[in-house]
PDB file of C-alpha atoms in Angstrom:
ATOM      1  CA  MET A   1     -28.553  15.435   5.970  1.00 37.00           C
ATOM      2  CA  GLU A   2     -24.947  14.764   6.160  1.00 38.00           C
ATOM      3  CA  GLY A   3     -23.044  11.526   7.385  1.00 41.00           C
ATOM      4  CA  ASN A   4     -20.500   9.040   6.507  1.00 39.00           C
ATOM      5  CA  SER A   5     -20.806   6.088   4.350  1.00 39.00           C
ATOM      6  CA  SER A   6     -18.963   2.741   4.660  1.00 38.00           C
ATOM      7  CA  PHE A   7     -19.709   1.927   0.879  1.00 38.00           C
ATOM      8  CA  ASN A   8     -16.729   1.176  -1.086  1.00 37.00           C
ATOM      9  CA  SER A   9     -16.380  -0.472  -4.544  1.00 40.00           C
ATOM     10  CA  SER A  10     -14.063  -0.446  -7.485  1.00 42.00           C
ATOM     11  CA  ASN A  11     -16.337   2.002  -9.463  1.00 49.00           C
ATOM     12  CA  SER A  12     -17.365   4.524  -6.731  1.00 51.00           C
ATOM     13  CA  TYR A  13     -16.134   6.055  -3.477  1.00 48.00           C
ATOM     14  CA  PRO A  14     -18.534   7.583  -0.907  1.00 48.00           C
ATOM     15  CA  THR A  15     -18.700  11.300  -0.324  1.00 47.00           C
ATOM     16  CA  GLN A  16     -20.129  12.866   2.835  1.00 48.00           C
ATOM     17  CA  ASN A  17     -23.262  13.937   1.142  1.00 58.00           C
ATOM     18  CA  TRP A  18     -26.395  12.087   1.848  1.00 55.00           C
ATOM     19  CA  VAL A  19     -29.735  12.502   0.058  1.00 53.00           C
ATOM     20  CA  ASP A  20     -32.960  11.324   1.624  1.00 56.00           C
ATOM     21  CA  ALA A  21     -33.981   7.879   0.493  1.00 53.00           C
ATOM     22  CA  ASP A  22     -35.888   7.704  -2.897  1.00 65.00           C
ATOM     23  CA  CYS A  23     -35.579   3.937  -3.161  1.00 74.00           C
ATOM     24  CA  GLY A  24     -38.061   2.654  -0.825  1.00 72.00           C
ATOM     25  CA  CYS A  25     -35.626   0.820   1.474  1.00 76.00           C
ATOM     26  CA  GLY A  26     -35.883   3.421   4.205  1.00 74.00           C
ATOM     27  CA  LEU A  27     -32.207   3.922   4.165  1.00 76.00           C
ATOM     28  CA  ARG A  28     -30.213   7.049   3.393  1.00 77.00           C
ATOM     29  CA  ASP A  29     -28.677   6.823  -0.121  1.00 80.00           C
ATOM     30  CA  PRO A  30     -25.231   8.384  -0.266  1.00 82.00           C
ATOM     31  CA  VAL A  31     -24.125  10.476  -3.189  1.00 88.00           C
ATOM     32  CA  ARG A  32     -21.097   8.919  -4.583  1.00 89.00           C
ATOM     33  CA  THR A  33     -18.525   9.583  -7.502  1.00 90.00           C
ATOM     34  CA  SER A  34     -18.285   7.075 -10.522  1.00 90.00           C
ATOM     35  CA  HIS A  35     -14.626   5.930 -11.123  1.00 87.00           C
ATOM     36  CA  SER A  36     -15.853   3.762 -14.136  1.00 90.00           C
ATOM     37  CA  TYR A  37     -14.516   4.133 -17.640  1.00 89.00           C
ATOM     38  CA  ALA A  38     -18.012   5.060 -18.891  1.00 91.00           C
ATOM     39  CA  ASN A  39     -18.694   7.796 -16.462  1.00 92.00           C
ATOM     40  CA  PRO A  40     -15.479   9.066 -14.734  1.00 91.00           C
ATOM     41  CA  GLY A  41     -15.961  11.715 -11.987  1.00 90.00           C
ATOM     42  CA  ARG A  42     -19.888  11.720 -12.489  1.00 92.00           C
ATOM     43  CA  ARG A  43     -21.872  11.817  -9.225  1.00 92.00           C
ATOM     44  CA  PHE A  44     -24.693   9.493  -8.664  1.00 89.00           C
ATOM     45  CA  GLN A  45     -27.111   8.376  -5.935  1.00 87.00           C
ATOM     46  CA  GLY A  46     -27.768   4.762  -5.388  1.00 84.00           C
ATOM     47  CA  CYS A  47     -29.197   2.490  -2.688  1.00 83.00           C
ATOM     48  CA  VAL A  48     -26.689   1.143  -0.171  1.00 80.00           C
ATOM     49  CA  ASN A  49     -28.343  -2.401  -0.845  1.00 79.00           C
ATOM     50  CA  TYR A  50     -27.818  -2.122  -4.691  1.00 76.00           C
ATOM     51  CA  GLN A  51     -25.051  -4.792  -4.649  1.00 76.00           C
ATOM     52  CA  GLU A  52     -26.934  -7.271  -2.438  1.00 78.00           C
ATOM     53  CA  PRO A  53     -28.397 -10.336  -4.319  1.00 79.00           C
ATOM     54  CA  MET A  54     -32.047  -9.423  -3.342  1.00 77.00           C
ATOM     55  CA  GLY A  55     -31.145  -5.651  -2.810  1.00 75.00           C
ATOM     56  CA  CYS A  56     -32.934  -2.558  -4.173  1.00 80.00           C
ATOM     57  CA  ARG A  57     -32.154  -1.468  -7.796  1.00 80.00           C
ATOM     58  CA  PHE A  58     -32.506   2.273  -7.090  1.00 83.00           C
ATOM     59  CA  PHE A  59     -30.028   4.371  -9.040  1.00 85.00           C
ATOM     60  CA  LYS A  60     -29.900   7.960 -10.407  1.00 87.00           C
ATOM     61  CA  TRP A  61     -27.348  10.255 -11.761  1.00 90.00           C
ATOM     62  CA  VAL A  62     -26.955  13.453  -9.775  1.00 90.00           C
ATOM     63  CA  ASP A  63     -24.766  15.213 -12.382  1.00 91.00           C
ATOM     64  CA  PRO A  64     -25.526  15.675 -16.064  1.00 92.00           C
ATOM     65  CA  GLN A  65     -23.895  13.459 -18.649  1.00 91.00           C
ATOM     66  CA  THR A  66     -20.158  14.244 -18.978  1.00 90.00           C
ATOM     67  CA  CYS A  67     -19.188  16.203 -22.210  1.00 92.00           C
ATOM     68  CA  PRO A  68     -16.932  14.240 -24.683  1.00 92.00           C
ATOM     69  CA  LYS A  69     -13.708  16.276 -23.845  1.00 93.00           C
ATOM     70  CA  GLY A  70     -14.458  15.542 -20.095  1.00 91.00           C
ATOM     71  CA  LEU A  71     -14.755  11.984 -20.734  1.00 91.00           C
ATOM     72  CA  VAL A  72     -11.397  11.932 -22.368  1.00 93.00           C
ATOM     73  CA  TYR A  73      -9.788  13.740 -19.438  1.00 91.00           C
ATOM     74  CA  GLY A  74     -11.511  11.721 -16.900  1.00 92.00           C
ATOM     75  CA  ARG A  75     -10.363   8.489 -18.499  1.00 93.00           C
ATOM     76  CA  HIS A  76      -6.797   9.678 -18.721  1.00 94.00           C
ATOM     77  CA  LEU A  77      -6.974  10.357 -15.005  1.00 92.00           C
ATOM     78  CA  LEU A  78      -8.230   7.064 -14.458  1.00 91.00           C
ATOM     79  CA  ASN A  79      -5.508   5.517 -16.466  1.00 94.00           C
ATOM     80  CA  LYS A  80      -3.055   7.368 -14.486  1.00 95.00           C
ATOM     81  CA  ILE A  81      -4.443   6.380 -10.986  1.00 93.00           C
ATOM     82  CA  GLY A  82      -4.453   2.890 -12.299  1.00 93.00           C
ATOM     83  CA  GLN A  83      -0.685   3.207 -13.379  1.00 96.00           C
ATOM     84  CA  MET A  84       0.130   4.682  -9.969  1.00 97.00           C
ATOM     85  CA  GLU A  85      -1.669   2.146  -8.010  1.00 96.00           C
ATOM     86  CA  LYS A  86       0.131  -0.582  -9.835  1.00 97.00           C
ATOM     87  CA  ARG A  87       3.664   1.146  -9.078  1.00 97.00           C
ATOM     88  CA  HIS A  88       2.562   1.355  -5.554  1.00 97.00           C
ATOM     89  CA  GLU A  89       1.874  -2.337  -5.431  1.00 97.00           C
ATOM     90  CA  ASP A  90       5.163  -3.016  -7.099  1.00 97.00           C
ATOM     91  CA  PHE A  91       7.037  -0.881  -4.551  1.00 96.00           C
ATOM     92  CA  LYS A  92       5.209  -2.588  -1.765  1.00 97.00           C
ATOM     93  CA  ARG A  93       6.429  -6.012  -3.135  1.00 96.00           C
ATOM     94  CA  LEU A  94       9.974  -4.529  -3.468  1.00 96.00           C
ATOM     95  CA  LEU A  95       9.967  -3.438  -0.034  1.00 96.00           C
ATOM     96  CA  GLU A  96       8.913  -6.770   1.373  1.00 96.00           C
ATOM     97  CA  VAL A  97      11.762  -8.404  -0.539  1.00 95.00           C
ATOM     98  CA  ALA A  98      14.065  -5.851   0.654  1.00 95.00           C
ATOM     99  CA  GLU A  99      13.110  -6.380   4.386  1.00 95.00           C
ATOM    100  CA  MET A 100      13.369 -10.275   3.916  1.00 94.00           C
ATOM    101  CA  ASN A 101      16.943  -9.748   2.497  1.00 94.00           C
ATOM    102  CA  LYS A 102      17.843  -7.357   5.210  1.00 94.00           C
ATOM    103  CA  GLU A 103      16.719 -10.050   7.752  1.00 93.00           C
ATOM    104  CA  LYS A 104      18.895 -12.662   6.080  1.00 93.00           C
ATOM    105  CA  LEU A 105      21.793 -10.485   5.949  1.00 92.00           C
ATOM    106  CA  MET A 106      21.373  -9.465   9.634  1.00 93.00           C
ATOM    107  CA  LYS A 107      21.484 -13.103  10.464  1.00 92.00           C
ATOM    108  CA  LYS A 108      24.570 -13.649   8.409  1.00 92.00           C
ATOM    109  CA  ILE A 109      26.410 -10.548   9.949  1.00 91.00           C
ATOM    110  CA  ASP A 110      25.522 -11.849  13.436  1.00 91.00           C
ATOM    111  CA  LYS A 111      26.899 -15.479  12.561  1.00 90.00           C
ATOM    112  CA  LEU A 112      29.988 -14.007  11.104  1.00 89.00           C
ATOM    113  CA  SER A 113      30.546 -11.623  14.006  1.00 88.00           C
ATOM    114  CA  ARG A 114      30.130 -14.592  16.419  1.00 87.00           C
ATOM    115  CA  MET A 115      32.685 -16.582  14.259  1.00 85.00           C
ATOM    116  CA  ASN A 116      34.983 -13.771  14.195  1.00 83.00           C
ATOM    117  CA  GLU A 117      34.906 -13.433  18.093  1.00 80.00           C
ATOM    118  CA  GLU A 118      35.626 -17.005  18.466  1.00 76.00           C
ATOM    119  CA  THR A 119      38.524 -16.771  16.018  1.00 73.00           C
ATOM    120  CA  HIS A 120      39.933 -13.677  17.760  1.00 67.00           C
ATOM    121  CA  GLU A 121      39.731 -15.311  21.237  1.00 64.00           C
ATOM    122  CA  TRP A 122      41.553 -18.408  19.685  1.00 60.00           C
ATOM    123  CA  GLU A 123      44.130 -16.318  17.909  1.00 60.00           C
ATOM    124  CA  TRP A 124      44.795 -14.175  21.053  1.00 57.00           C
ATOM    125  CA  ASP A 125      45.252 -17.345  23.142  1.00 58.00           C
ATOM    126  CA  GLU A 126      47.794 -18.609  20.795  1.00 60.00           C
ATOM    127  CA  VAL A 127      49.795 -15.150  20.409  1.00 55.00           C
ATOM    128  CA  VAL A 128      50.025 -13.946  24.003  1.00 54.00           C
ATOM    129  CA  PRO A 129      52.363 -16.551  25.082  1.00 56.00           C
ATOM    130  CA  THR A 130      54.876 -16.048  22.215  1.00 55.00           C
ATOM    131  CA  MET A 131      55.027 -12.452  22.752  1.00 53.00           C
ATOM    132  CA  LYS A 132      57.725 -10.585  24.872  1.00 55.00           C
ATOM    133  CA  CYS A 133      57.645  -7.029  26.221  1.00 55.00           C
ATOM    134  CA  ASN A 134      60.691  -4.722  26.488  1.00 56.00           C
ATOM    135  CA  GLY A 135      59.181  -1.471  27.867  1.00 55.00           C
ATOM    136  CA  SER A 136      56.504  -0.256  25.755  1.00 54.00           C
ATOM    137  CA  VAL A 137      57.580  -2.141  22.674  1.00 52.00           C
ATOM    138  CA  MET A 138      56.106  -5.627  21.969  1.00 53.00           C
ATOM    139  CA  TYR A 139      57.841  -8.134  19.707  1.00 51.00           C
ATOM    140  CA  THR A 140      57.931 -11.851  19.142  1.00 50.00           C
TER     141      THR A 140
END
């Protein structure tokens, strides 16, 4: 049987593979992939109620144990993923700060623009009466 799972934890992500329930809960047990340090990339089947306080404790590995070289490679990938997730969070925070600074700057620009308009109106009112025109040339 195939379907979608809503299960999500820090150590595993669902796949679209379902295996008939072996746990006795009567629910379908999704096949998930471990993202733990001990078993990176290894698929397992576990009851969807596994993390519930009174939940079922059914669990079994679908894949054989990973070879030592595979563990090194898998752990390296997990470390890289962790670094990328941290950088992603750092960039999100930087973007938030930039957006806040942008809003502050836009308010300052608006305020300065209004002040500039008021100043130009005042200056123009003062300058116009003192200007004389001789044809196309203006002088004071």
